Coordinates of N, CA and C and ligand atoms in Angstrom, one line a residue:
M98 N 24.3 14.6 11.1 CA 25.2 13.6 10.0 C 24.8 14.0 8.4
Y99 N 23.6 14.5 8.3 CA 22.7 14.5 7.0 C 23.6 16.1 6.8
F100 N 23.6 16.6 8.0 CA 24.6 18.3 7.5 C 25.3 18.2 6.8
Q101 N 26.2 17.7 7.7 CA 27.6 16.9 8.1 C 27.5 16.5 5.6
I102 N 27.6 15.9 5.5 CA 27.1 15.9 4.4 C 27.0 16.8 2.7
Q103 N 25.2 17.5 3.8 CA 25.0 19.2 3.1 C 26.3 19.2 3.0
K104 N 27.2 19.4 3.7 CA 28.0 20.7 3.6 C 30.1 20.3 3.1
L105 N 29.7 18.9 2.9 CA 30.6 18.1 1.8 C 31.0 19.2 0.6
Q106 N 32.4 19.2 0.6 CA 32.7 20.0 -0.8 C 32.0 18.5 -2.0
K107 N 31.5 19.0 -3.7 CA 31.0 17.7 -4.5 C 32.2 17.6 -5.0
P108 N 32.7 15.7 -5.1 CA 33.7 15.8 -5.9 C 34.1 16.6 -7.3
T109 N 35.8 17.2 -7.2 CA 35.5 17.6 -7.8 C 36.6 16.5 -9.4
I110 N 37.1 17.1 -10.1 CA 38.2 15.9 -10.8 C 38.5 17.3 -12.1
H111 N 40.1 17.7 -11.5 CA 40.5 18.5 -12.4 C 41.2 17.8 -13.9
V112 N 40.6 18.8 -15.5 CA 41.2 17.9 -15.9 C 41.9 19.0 -17.3
D113 N 42.7 19.1 -17.3 CA 43.2 20.0 -18.2 C 42.8 19.5 -20.3
A114 N 41.2 20.0 -21.0 CA 41.2 19.7 -21.6 C 41.9 19.3 -23.1
F115 N 43.0 20.4 -22.9 CA 44.3 20.2 -24.1 C 44.5 19.1 -24.0
L116 N 44.6 18.0 -23.3 CA 45.8 16.6 -22.7 C 44.7 15.4 -23.3
Y117 N 43.1 16.1 -22.7 CA 42.1 15.2 -22.5 C 41.2 15.6 -23.2
N118 N 40.1 14.8 -24.2 CA 39.1 15.3 -25.1 C 38.1 14.5 -24.1
D119 N 37.1 14.3 -24.0 CA 35.8 13.5 -24.3 C 35.7 12.6 -24.9
D120 N 37.1 11.3 -25.3 CA 36.5 10.4 -25.7 C 37.8 10.0 -25.4
T121 N 39.4 10.5 -24.7 CA 40.6 10.1 -24.0 C 39.5 10.3 -22.5
I122 N 38.5 11.1 -22.0 CA 38.2 10.3 -20.7 C 37.1 9.9 -21.2
D123 N 36.5 9.1 -21.8 CA 35.7 8.2 -21.6 C 36.3 6.9 -21.5
I124 N 37.6 6.6 -22.4 CA 38.2 4.9 -23.0 C 39.1 5.3 -21.2
L125 N 39.8 6.3 -20.7 CA 39.8 5.7 -19.1 C 39.2 5.8 -18.3
C126 N 37.6 6.5 -18.5 CA 36.8 5.8 -17.2 C 36.1 4.2 -18.1
E127 N 36.0 4.0 -19.3 CA 36.2 2.4 -18.8 C 37.2 1.3 -18.6
E128 N 38.1 1.5 -18.7 CA 39.4 1.2 -18.4 C 39.1 1.4 -16.9
G129 N 39.0 2.5 -16.6 CA 38.5 1.8 -14.9 C 39.3 3.2 -13.7
K130 N 40.3 3.6 -14.9 CA 41.0 4.8 -14.2 C 40.4 5.9 -13.9
M131 N 39.4 6.4 -14.0 CA 38.8 7.1 -14.4 C 36.9 6.8 -13.7
S132 N 36.4 7.6 -13.7 CA 34.8 7.7 -13.2 C 34.7 9.1 -13.8
R133 N 33.1 9.2 -13.9 CA 32.4 10.0 -14.0 C 31.8 9.8 -12.6
N134 N 31.1 8.8 -12.0 CA 30.3 8.9 -10.9 C 30.8 8.9 -9.6
Y135 N 29.9 9.8 -8.7 CA 30.8 9.1 -7.1 C 30.2 8.8 -6.8
C136 N 30.2 8.7 -5.0 CA 29.4 7.8 -4.6 C 28.5 9.8 -3.6
M137 N 27.9 9.4 -3.7 CA 27.6 11.4 -2.7 C 27.5 10.5 -1.9
S138 N 27.4 10.0 -1.1 CA 27.9 9.2 0.5 C 29.0 9.5 0.9
C139 N 29.5 9.5 0.7 CA 31.9 9.3 1.1 C 32.1 10.0 -0.1
G140 N 31.9 10.9 -1.8 CA 32.5 11.6 -2.4 C 33.5 10.4 -2.6
S141 N 33.9 8.9 -2.3 CA 34.1 8.3 -3.4 C 34.2 8.4 -4.8
T142 N 35.9 7.4 -5.8 CA 34.0 7.1 -7.0 C 34.7 5.6 -7.0
K143 N 34.6 5.2 -6.9 CA 35.3 3.8 -6.8 C 32.9 3.1 -6.9
T144 N 32.5 3.5 -7.7 CA 30.9 2.9 -7.2 C 31.1 2.1 -8.2
A145 N 29.3 1.9 -8.1 CA 28.8 0.0 -9.7 C 27.8 0.8 -9.8
P146 N 27.2 0.3 -11.2 CA 26.2 1.2 -10.9 C 24.8 -0.1 -10.7
L147 N 23.5 0.8 -10.6 CA 22.6 0.1 -9.4 C 22.2 -1.3 -10.7
D148 N 21.5 -2.7 -10.3 CA 20.7 -3.8 -10.8 C 19.5 -2.7 -10.6
F149 N 19.0 -2.8 -11.5 CA 17.2 -2.5 -11.9 C 15.7 -3.8 -12.5
V150 N 15.0 -3.7 -11.7 CA 14.1 -4.0 -11.8 C 13.3 -3.6 -12.1
S151 N 12.4 -3.3 -13.0 CA 10.9 -2.7 -13.8 C 9.2 -3.6 -12.5
H152 N 8.9 -2.3 -12.0 CA 8.1 -2.7 -11.5 C 5.9 -2.8 -12.4
S153 N 6.8 -2.4 -14.1 CA 6.4 -3.2 -14.8 C 7.2 -2.9 -16.4
F154 N 5.7 -2.9 -17.6 CA 5.6 -2.9 -18.4 C 6.8 -1.0 -19.4
S155 N 7.1 -1.2 -20.0 CA 7.6 -0.1 -21.1 C 7.2 -0.1 -21.6
I156 N 6.4 1.2 -21.8 CA 6.4 1.4 -23.6 C 6.2 0.1 -25.0
P157 N 7.6 -0.2 -25.1 CA 7.7 -0.8 -26.4 C 7.7 -2.0 -26.0
E158 N 7.5 -2.4 -24.7 CA 7.0 -3.8 -24.5 C 6.0 -4.0 -24.6
L159 N 5.5 -3.1 -24.5 CA 3.5 -3.2 -24.7 C 3.2 -3.0 -26.2
R160 N 3.7 -2.3 -26.5 CA 4.2 -2.4 -28.5 C 3.7 -4.2 -28.5
F161 N 5.4 -4.3 -27.7 CA 5.6 -5.6 -28.5 C 4.9 -6.8 -28.1
L162 N 4.2 -6.3 -27.4 CA 3.5 -7.8 -27.0 C 1.8 -7.4 -27.4
F163 N 1.9 -6.4 -27.5 CA 0.7 -6.6 -28.0 C 0.2 -6.1 -30.0
H164 N 1.3 -5.9 -30.8 CA 1.2 -6.1 -32.0 C 2.2 -7.1 -32.9
H165 N 2.7 -7.8 -31.6 CA 3.2 -9.0 -32.1 C 3.6 -10.0 -31.5
A166 N 3.0 -10.4 -30.1 CA 4.2 -11.7 -29.8 C 2.2 -12.3 -29.5
F167 N 0.4 -11.2 -29.9 CA -0.3 -11.3 -29.4 C -1.1 -11.9 -31.0
P168 N -1.4 -12.9 -30.2 CA -2.4 -12.8 -31.8 C -3.8 -12.0 -32.0
D169 N -4.5 -12.1 -32.4 CA -6.1 -10.8 -32.8 C -6.6 -11.0 -31.9
L170 N -6.7 -10.5 -31.0 CA -6.9 -10.2 -29.4 C -9.3 -10.2 -29.1
S171 N -9.6 -10.2 -30.9 CA -11.0 -9.9 -31.0 C -12.1 -10.7 -30.3
G172 N -12.7 -10.2 -29.7 CA -13.5 -10.5 -28.3 C -13.1 -11.7 -27.6
K173 N -11.6 -11.9 -27.3 CA -11.5 -12.6 -25.7 C -11.3 -11.2 -24.3
T174 N -10.9 -11.8 -24.1 CA -10.5 -11.4 -22.4 C -9.2 -11.3 -21.8
L175 N -8.9 -10.2 -21.6 CA -7.7 -10.5 -21.1 C -7.1 -10.5 -19.4
L176 N -6.7 -10.7 -19.1 CA -6.7 -10.0 -17.0 C -5.0 -9.9 -17.1
D177 N -4.7 -9.5 -16.7 CA -3.5 -8.7 -15.7 C -3.5 -9.3 -14.0
V178 N -2.9 -9.7 -13.8 CA -2.8 -11.0 -12.7 C -1.6 -9.4 -11.9
G179 N -2.0 -8.6 -11.2 CA -0.9 -7.2 -10.0 C -1.4 -6.1 -10.6
S180 N -1.7 -5.8 -11.6 CA -2.8 -5.3 -12.4 C -1.1 -3.8 -12.3
R181 N -0.9 -3.4 -10.8 CA -0.4 -1.8 -10.7 C -0.8 -0.3 -11.4
L182 N -0.2 -0.3 -12.4 CA -0.9 1.3 -12.6 C -1.8 0.7 -14.0
G183 N -2.3 0.0 -13.8 CA -3.3 -0.4 -15.4 C -2.6 -0.5 -16.9
A184 N -1.1 -0.1 -16.7 CA -0.5 -0.2 -17.3 C -0.6 -0.9 -18.9
V185 N -0.9 -2.2 -18.8 CA -1.1 -4.1 -19.7 C -2.6 -3.6 -20.2
L186 N -3.7 -2.9 -19.1 CA -4.9 -2.5 -19.7 C -5.3 -1.8 -20.6
F187 N -4.5 -0.8 -20.2 CA -4.4 0.7 -21.0 C -3.8 0.5 -22.2
A188 N -2.7 -0.3 -22.0 CA -1.7 -0.7 -23.9 C -3.1 -1.8 -24.5
G189 N -3.9 -2.1 -23.9 CA -4.9 -3.2 -24.9 C -6.1 -3.0 -25.1
Y190 N -6.5 -1.1 -24.4 CA -7.4 -1.0 -24.9 C -7.3 -0.1 -25.9
V191 N -5.7 0.3 -26.4 CA -5.3 0.8 -27.1 C -5.1 -0.1 -28.4
Y192 N -4.2 -0.7 -28.3 CA -3.2 -1.6 -29.0 C -3.4 -2.3 -29.9
S193 N -4.7 -2.7 -28.9 CA -6.2 -3.9 -28.6 C -7.4 -4.2 -28.8
S194 N -8.2 -5.3 -29.6 CA -9.7 -5.3 -30.0 C -10.2 -6.0 -28.7
A195 N -9.6 -6.7 -28.1 CA -9.7 -7.6 -26.7 C -11.5 -7.1 -25.9
S196 N -12.2 -7.6 -26.2 CA -13.4 -7.0 -25.4 C -13.7 -6.7 -23.9
R197 N -13.2 -7.5 -22.9 CA -12.7 -7.1 -21.6 C -11.4 -7.5 -21.6
L198 N -10.8 -6.5 -20.7 CA -9.5 -6.2 -20.1 C -10.1 -6.1 -18.2
Y199 N -9.3 -6.8 -17.6 CA -9.1 -7.2 -16.8 C -8.7 -7.1 -15.5
G200 N -8.7 -6.3 -14.8 CA -6.8 -6.0 -13.6 C -7.6 -6.5 -12.3
V201 N -6.7 -7.2 -12.0 CA -6.6 -7.8 -10.0 C -5.5 -6.9 -9.7
E202 N -5.9 -6.7 -8.5 CA -4.8 -5.5 -8.0 C -4.9 -6.2 -6.1
I203 N -3.5 -6.2 -5.5 CA -4.0 -6.4 -3.9 C -4.1 -5.2 -3.2
N204 N -3.4 -4.5 -4.0 CA -2.6 -2.8 -3.4 C -3.9 -1.9 -3.4
P205 N -5.0 -1.6 -2.3 CA -6.7 -0.4 -2.6 C -5.9 1.1 -3.1
E206 N -4.3 1.5 -3.2 CA -4.4 3.0 -3.0 C -3.8 2.7 -4.8
L207 N -3.1 1.9 -5.3 CA -3.1 1.4 -6.7 C -4.8 1.1 -7.5
C208 N -4.9 1.2 -7.1 CA -6.8 0.3 -7.5 C -7.4 1.4 -7.6
D209 N -7.0 2.4 -6.9 CA -7.7 4.1 -6.5 C -7.1 5.0 -7.9
L210 N -6.0 4.4 -7.9 CA -5.0 5.3 -9.2 C -5.6 5.0 -10.4
Q211 N -5.7 3.1 -10.7 CA -6.3 2.7 -12.4 C -7.5 3.4 -12.4
E212 N -8.2 3.8 -10.8 CA -9.2 3.4 -11.8 C -9.3 5.4 -12.1
K213 N -8.9 6.6 -11.2 CA -9.3 7.6 -11.4 C -8.8 7.4 -13.2
I214 N -7.6 6.6 -14.1 CA -7.3 6.8 -15.3 C -8.5 6.9 -15.7
I215 N -9.6 5.6 -15.5 CA -10.6 4.8 -16.0 C -11.0 5.3 -16.2
N216 N -11.4 6.4 -15.3 CA -12.7 6.7 -15.8 C -12.2 8.7 -16.6
K217 N -11.7 9.0 -16.5 CA -10.9 10.6 -16.4 C -11.0 9.8 -18.7
Y218 N -10.6 9.5 -18.7 CA -10.2 8.5 -20.3 C -11.4 7.4 -20.8
N219 N -12.2 7.3 -20.5 CA -13.0 7.2 -20.7 C -13.4 5.4 -21.1
F220 N -12.5 4.7 -20.4 CA -11.5 3.2 -20.5 C -12.9 2.2 -19.9
L221 N -14.0 2.6 -19.0 CA -14.9 2.0 -19.2 C -15.4 0.8 -19.2
D222 N -15.9 1.1 -20.0 CA -16.6 0.0 -21.2 C -16.3 -1.3 -21.5
R223 N -14.7 -1.5 -21.0 CA -14.3 -2.4 -21.5 C -12.9 -2.6 -19.8
I224 N -12.4 -2.0 -19.3 CA -11.7 -2.4 -18.2 C -11.9 -2.3 -17.7
Q225 N -12.1 -3.2 -16.3 CA -12.7 -3.7 -14.8 C -11.6 -3.4 -13.9
V226 N -11.4 -2.8 -12.6 CA -10.4 -3.0 -12.0 C -10.8 -3.9 -10.2
H227 N -10.3 -5.2 -10.2 CA -10.2 -5.6 -8.6 C -9.8 -5.4 -8.5
H228 N -10.4 -5.0 -7.3 CA -9.3 -5.0 -5.7 C -9.8 -6.1 -5.4
A229 N -8.2 -7.3 -5.2 CA -9.0 -8.0 -4.3 C -7.3 -9.6 -5.3
D230 N -6.8 -9.9 -4.0 CA -6.2 -11.4 -3.9 C -6.1 -11.8 -4.8
I231 N -5.5 -12.3 -6.0 CA -5.5 -12.9 -7.0 C -5.7 -14.7 -7.3
C232 N -6.3 -14.7 -5.1 CA -6.7 -16.7 -4.9 C -7.6 -16.7 -4.5
S233 N -8.8 -15.3 -5.1 CA -9.8 -15.6 -4.3 C -10.4 -15.0 -5.6
Q234 N -9.5 -14.9 -6.9 CA -11.1 -14.7 -7.7 C -9.8 -16.1 -9.2
K235 N -11.3 -17.2 -9.0 CA -11.3 -18.0 -9.3 C -11.8 -18.1 -10.6
T236 N -13.2 -17.6 -11.0 CA -13.6 -17.5 -11.4 C -13.1 -16.6 -13.4
L237 N -12.4 -15.8 -12.7 CA -11.5 -14.5 -13.9 C -11.0 -14.8 -13.7
L238 N -9.6 -16.3 -13.2 CA -8.2 -17.3 -14.2 C -9.0 -17.6 -14.8
Q239 N -9.9 -18.4 -14.4 CA -10.5 -19.7 -14.8 C -11.2 -19.2 -16.8
G240 N -11.8 -18.5 -16.8 CA -12.6 -17.1 -18.0 C -11.5 -16.6 -18.9
A241 N -10.3 -16.1 -18.4 CA -9.1 -15.1 -19.4 C -9.0 -16.9 -20.5
D242 N -8.4 -15.7 -21.8 CA -8.3 -15.5 -22.4 C -7.0 -15.7 -22.6
V243 N -6.4 -14.3 -21.8 CA -4.9 -14.5 -22.1 C -4.6 -14.1 -20.2
I244 N -3.2 -14.6 -19.7 CA -2.8 -14.2 -18.5 C -1.8 -13.6 -19.2
V245 N -2.4 -12.4 -17.8 CA -0.5 -11.3 -18.0 C 0.1 -11.5 -16.3
L246 N 1.1 -12.0 -16.2 CA 2.7 -11.8 -15.1 C 3.6 -11.6 -14.7
N247 N 3.5 -11.1 -15.4 CA 5.2 -9.9 -15.1 C 5.4 -9.3 -13.6
N248 N 6.5 -9.6 -13.6 CA 6.4 -10.5 -12.1 C 6.4 -9.8 -10.8
V249 N 5.1 -11.2 -10.5 CA 4.3 -10.4 -10.4 C 4.2 -10.7 -8.6
F250 N 5.0 -12.2 -8.3 CA 4.7 -12.5 -7.3 C 5.8 -12.1 -6.4
E251 N 7.0 -12.5 -6.8 CA 8.1 -12.1 -6.6 C 9.0 -11.2 -6.0
Y252 N 8.8 -10.3 -5.6 CA 9.0 -9.2 -4.9 C 7.5 -8.7 -3.9
F253 N 6.6 -9.3 -3.7 CA 5.6 -9.1 -3.0 C 5.1 -9.4 -1.9
L254 N 5.3 -11.3 -2.2 CA 4.7 -12.2 -1.5 C 6.0 -13.1 -0.6
N255 N 7.1 -13.4 0.3 CA 6.9 -14.2 0.6 C 7.1 -15.9 0.8
K256 N 8.2 -16.3 0.1 CA 8.5 -18.0 -0.6 C 7.0 -18.8 -0.2
E257 N 6.5 -18.8 0.9 CA 5.6 -19.6 0.8 C 4.3 -19.5 0.1
E258 N 3.9 -18.2 0.2 CA 2.5 -16.9 -0.6 C 2.7 -17.8 -2.1
Q259 N 4.3 -17.1 -2.3 CA 4.1 -17.5 -3.3 C 4.3 -18.8 -3.8
I260 N 4.0 -20.1 -3.3 CA 5.1 -21.3 -3.8 C 2.8 -21.1 -3.4
K261 N 1.9 -20.7 -2.5 CA 0.6 -20.9 -3.0 C -0.3 -20.5 -3.9
A262 N -0.1 -18.8 -5.0 CA -0.4 -18.6 -5.9 C 0.1 -19.1 -6.9
W263 N 1.5 -19.4 -6.9 CA 1.8 -20.3 -7.7 C 0.9 -21.9 -8.8
M264 N 0.6 -22.3 -7.0 CA -0.3 -23.9 -6.8 C -1.0 -23.3 -7.5
F265 N -2.5 -22.2 -6.9 CA -3.7 -21.5 -7.9 C -3.1 -21.5 -9.4
M266 N -2.4 -20.7 -9.2 CA -2.5 -20.7 -11.5 C -2.5 -21.5 -11.8
Y267 N -1.6 -22.9 -10.9 CA -1.3 -24.1 -12.3 C -2.4 -24.4 -12.2
E268 N -3.9 -24.7 -10.6 CA -5.2 -24.9 -10.5 C -5.9 -24.6 -11.4
N269 N -6.1 -23.4 -11.7 CA -6.9 -22.8 -12.5 C -7.2 -22.0 -14.2
L270 N -5.9 -21.8 -14.3 CA -5.2 -21.6 -15.9 C -5.4 -23.1 -16.7
R271 N -6.1 -23.2 -16.4 CA -6.5 -24.1 -17.3 C -7.4 -24.5 -18.5
K272 N -7.5 -23.8 -19.2 CA -9.4 -23.4 -20.0 C -7.7 -24.1 -21.1
K273 N -8.3 -24.5 -22.5 CA -7.0 -25.6 -24.1 C -6.9 -24.0 -24.6
G274 N -5.7 -24.3 -24.7 CA -5.5 -22.8 -26.1 C -4.8 -21.6 -25.3
S275 N -6.1 -21.2 -24.2 CA -5.3 -19.9 -23.8 C -3.9 -19.5 -23.3
L276 N -3.7 -18.9 -23.0 CA -2.1 -17.9 -23.4 C -1.3 -17.5 -22.1
I277 N -0.3 -17.5 -21.5 CA -0.5 -16.3 -20.6 C 0.8 -16.1 -20.8
V278 N 1.7 -14.8 -19.8 CA 2.7 -14.0 -20.2 C 3.2 -15.0 -19.4
T279 N 4.5 -14.8 -19.1 CA 5.1 -14.7 -17.4 C 6.9 -13.9 -17.9
V280 N 6.6 -13.8 -17.2 CA 8.2 -11.7 -16.6 C 8.9 -13.1 -15.7
P281 N 9.5 -13.3 -15.4 CA 10.8 -13.8 -15.4 C 10.3 -15.1 -16.3
G282 N 10.4 -15.9 -16.7 CA 9.9 -16.9 -17.7 C 9.3 -18.1 -16.1
L283 N 8.7 -19.5 -16.3 CA 7.8 -20.2 -15.9 C 8.7 -20.7 -15.2
K284 N 9.9 -21.5 -15.9 CA 12.4 -22.7 -15.2 C 12.1 -21.7 -13.9
E285 N 12.3 -20.5 -14.4 CA 13.3 -18.9 -14.0 C 12.9 -19.5 -11.8
S286 N 11.3 -19.2 -13.5 CA 10.3 -19.0 -11.4 C 10.5 -19.5 -10.5
F287 N 10.1 -20.7 -11.0 CA 10.3 -22.0 -10.2 C 11.7 -23.1 -9.9
S288 N 12.6 -22.0 -10.4 CA 13.3 -22.5 -9.8 C 14.2 -22.0 -8.4
K289 N 13.6 -21.7 -7.8 CA 13.9 -20.7 -6.7 C 12.5 -21.2 -5.1
L290 N 11.8 -21.9 -6.2 CA 10.4 -22.5 -5.8 C 10.6 -23.4 -5.2
Q291 N 10.0 -23.8 -4.2 CA 9.5 -25.6 -4.2 C 7.7 -26.5 -5.0
V292 N 7.7 -25.6 -6.7 CA 6.7 -26.3 -6.8 C 6.4 -27.2 -7.6
N293 N 5.1 -27.8 -7.7 CA 5.0 -28.9 -7.2 C 4.4 -29.1 -9.0
I294 N 4.8 -28.5 -10.0 CA 4.6 -27.5 -10.8 C 5.0 -28.6 -12.2
Q295 N 4.4 -29.6 -13.0 CA 4.3 -30.6 -14.1 C 4.4 -28.8 -15.5
L296 N 5.5 -28.8 -15.4 CA 5.5 -27.4 -16.6 C 5.1 -28.4 -18.1
S297 N 5.5 -28.9 -17.9 CA 5.7 -29.3 -19.9 C 3.8 -30.3 -19.8
E298 N 3.3 -31.2 -18.9 CA 2.3 -31.3 -18.6 C 0.8 -30.7 -19.0
W299 N 1.2 -29.3 -18.4 CA 0.5 -27.7 -17.7 C 0.6 -27.0 -19.9
V300 N 1.5 -26.1 -20.2 CA 1.9 -25.9 -21.2 C 2.9 -25.5 -21.7
E301 N 3.2 -25.3 -22.8 CA 4.1 -25.1 -24.1 C 4.4 -23.7 -23.6
E302 N 5.0 -23.7 -24.6 CA 6.5 -22.2 -25.3 C 5.5 -22.2 -26.1
I303 N 6.0 -20.8 -25.9 CA 6.2 -20.2 -27.9 C 6.6 -19.3 -28.2
E304 N 8.1 -19.6 -29.0 CA 9.3 -19.2 -29.2 C 8.5 -17.7 -29.7
L305 N 9.1 -16.7 -29.2 CA 8.7 -15.1 -29.5 C 10.0 -14.4 -30.5
D306 N 10.0 -14.4 -31.6 CA 11.0 -13.1 -31.8 C 11.0 -11.6 -31.6
T307 N 12.2 -12.0 -30.8 CA 12.0 -10.6 -30.2 C 13.4 -9.4 -31.2
D308 N 13.5 -10.4 -32.0 CA 14.4 -9.4 -33.1 C 14.1 -8.4 -33.8
I309 N 13.3 -7.3 -33.2 CA 12.8 -6.0 -33.3 C 12.4 -4.7 -33.0
F310 N 12.8 -4.2 -33.9 CA 13.2 -2.8 -33.5 C 11.6 -1.6 -33.6
L311 N 11.2 -1.6 -32.4 CA 10.4 -0.5 -31.5 C 10.4 0.4 -31.1
G312 N 12.4 1.0 -31.5 CA 12.2 2.3 -31.6 C 12.8 2.5 -30.9
P313 N 13.6 3.5 -30.2 CA 15.3 3.9 -29.6 C 14.9 3.1 -28.7
D314 N 14.1 3.7 -27.7 CA 14.6 3.1 -26.2 C 14.3 2.1 -26.2
T315 N 13.7 0.8 -27.1 CA 14.1 -0.3 -27.7 C 15.0 -1.3 -25.8
D316 N 14.5 -2.1 -25.2 CA 15.6 -2.4 -24.8 C 15.5 -4.1 -24.7
Q317 N 16.5 -4.8 -25.2 CA 16.4 -6.0 -25.9 C 16.5 -6.9 -24.9
D318 N 16.8 -6.6 -24.1 CA 16.7 -8.0 -23.0 C 15.7 -7.8 -21.8
A319 N 14.6 -6.5 -22.1 CA 13.9 -6.5 -21.0 C 12.8 -8.0 -22.6
L320 N 12.7 -7.6 -23.9 CA 12.4 -8.3 -24.0 C 12.4 -9.8 -24.2
S321 N 13.4 -10.1 -23.5 CA 13.8 -11.7 -23.3 C 13.5 -11.2 -23.2
D322 N 13.1 -11.2 -21.7 CA 12.7 -11.9 -20.1 C 11.0 -12.2 -20.4
I323 N 10.5 -11.7 -21.9 CA 9.2 -12.1 -22.3 C 9.2 -13.3 -22.5
H324 N 8.5 -13.9 -21.6 CA 7.7 -16.0 -22.2 C 6.1 -15.9 -22.6
L325 N 6.0 -16.8 -23.9 CA 4.6 -16.9 -23.7 C 4.4 -18.6 -24.1
Y326 N 3.0 -18.3 -23.1 CA 2.8 -20.3 -22.9 C 1.5 -20.6 -23.3
K327 N 1.6 -21.8 -24.0 CA -0.3 -22.4 -24.1 C -0.3 -23.5 -23.5
V328 N -1.5 -22.9 -23.2 CA -2.4 -24.0 -21.7 C -2.6 -25.5 -23.1
L329 N -2.1 -26.1 -22.1 CA -2.0 -27.3 -23.4 C -3.3 -28.9 -22.7
Ligands
LIG551 C1 5.5 -5.9 -11.1 S1 3.4 -5.7 -10.8 C2 3.1 -5.8 -12.0 C3 2.4 -4.7 -13.3 C4 1.6 -4.7 -14.0 N1 1.3 -5.8 -14.1 C5 2.7 -4.4 -15.6 O1 2.8 -5.2 -16.4 O2 2.9 -2.9 -15.5 C6 3.5 -6.5 -10.0 C7 1.6 -6.4 -9.1 O3 1.7 -7.7 -8.6 C8 0.6 -6.9 -7.7 N2 0.3 -8.5 -6.3 C9 0.9 -9.3 -5.4 N3 0.7 -10.2 -5.4 C10 -0.4 -10.3 -5.6 C11 -1.7 -11.1 -5.3 N4 -1.1 -11.7 -4.6 N5 -3.2 -11.2 -5.8 C12 -2.9 -9.3 -6.9 N6 -1.9 -8.1 -7.2 C13 -0.7 -8.6 -6.6 C14 1.7 -6.1 -6.9 O4 0.4 -5.2 -5.7 C15 1.7 -5.3 -7.7 O5 1.1 -4.0 -8.2

């Protein structure tokens, strides 16, 4: 089967450029009369753009967080729940004065990767990564001033585990005035789960001004998915 696909000729559209310049082709594509894409399995031009979900913040998003969303973090402790590649921790090191940057990651290979970067760039004085399930890390959760929860449970845990994890967050993120960043918003996360959490008694949302130019590769929709809360 694989061999047959390899042997298929690449689908080619023959266009007379005298009649159809690039702009015209763009218009035809927009109207659905032509396509610049084809399905690589069957050669059909009936293709659709894929949905994308990012499993880590982009650099513009991180700049937005540390330069626009957070207050001065001097003397503060930040905890990234599910620190994955360490993006939040490394950005926190470079873009903020947070005194401690903790990451908790359940996947051991991702922890090794983060350790390598921490050692390579001498981040050890402020960054520490723990290989653990966040539900075993009460002390870190209770002591943090800023807690980051970027798409943390949705794609990695089943519904029952997600509910347990969110209940654990609810019980342990109680430090008055501490900040919680989530993607997506808590309301959206909880709308898909049966969690017994009274949001208005736990946190207050802080409006973020996302109308900020952070460079040509800024994805305004991704910025709008970032939610910031203050623990009451
Ligand atoms: C979407 S990534 C977040 C990436 C990172 N925080 C960032 O913003 O760049 C979610 C990460 O959470 C980790 N994770 C999921 N459940 C976890 C748990 N219960 N405890 C610790 N880490 C967990 C996953 O392995 C994954 O690496």
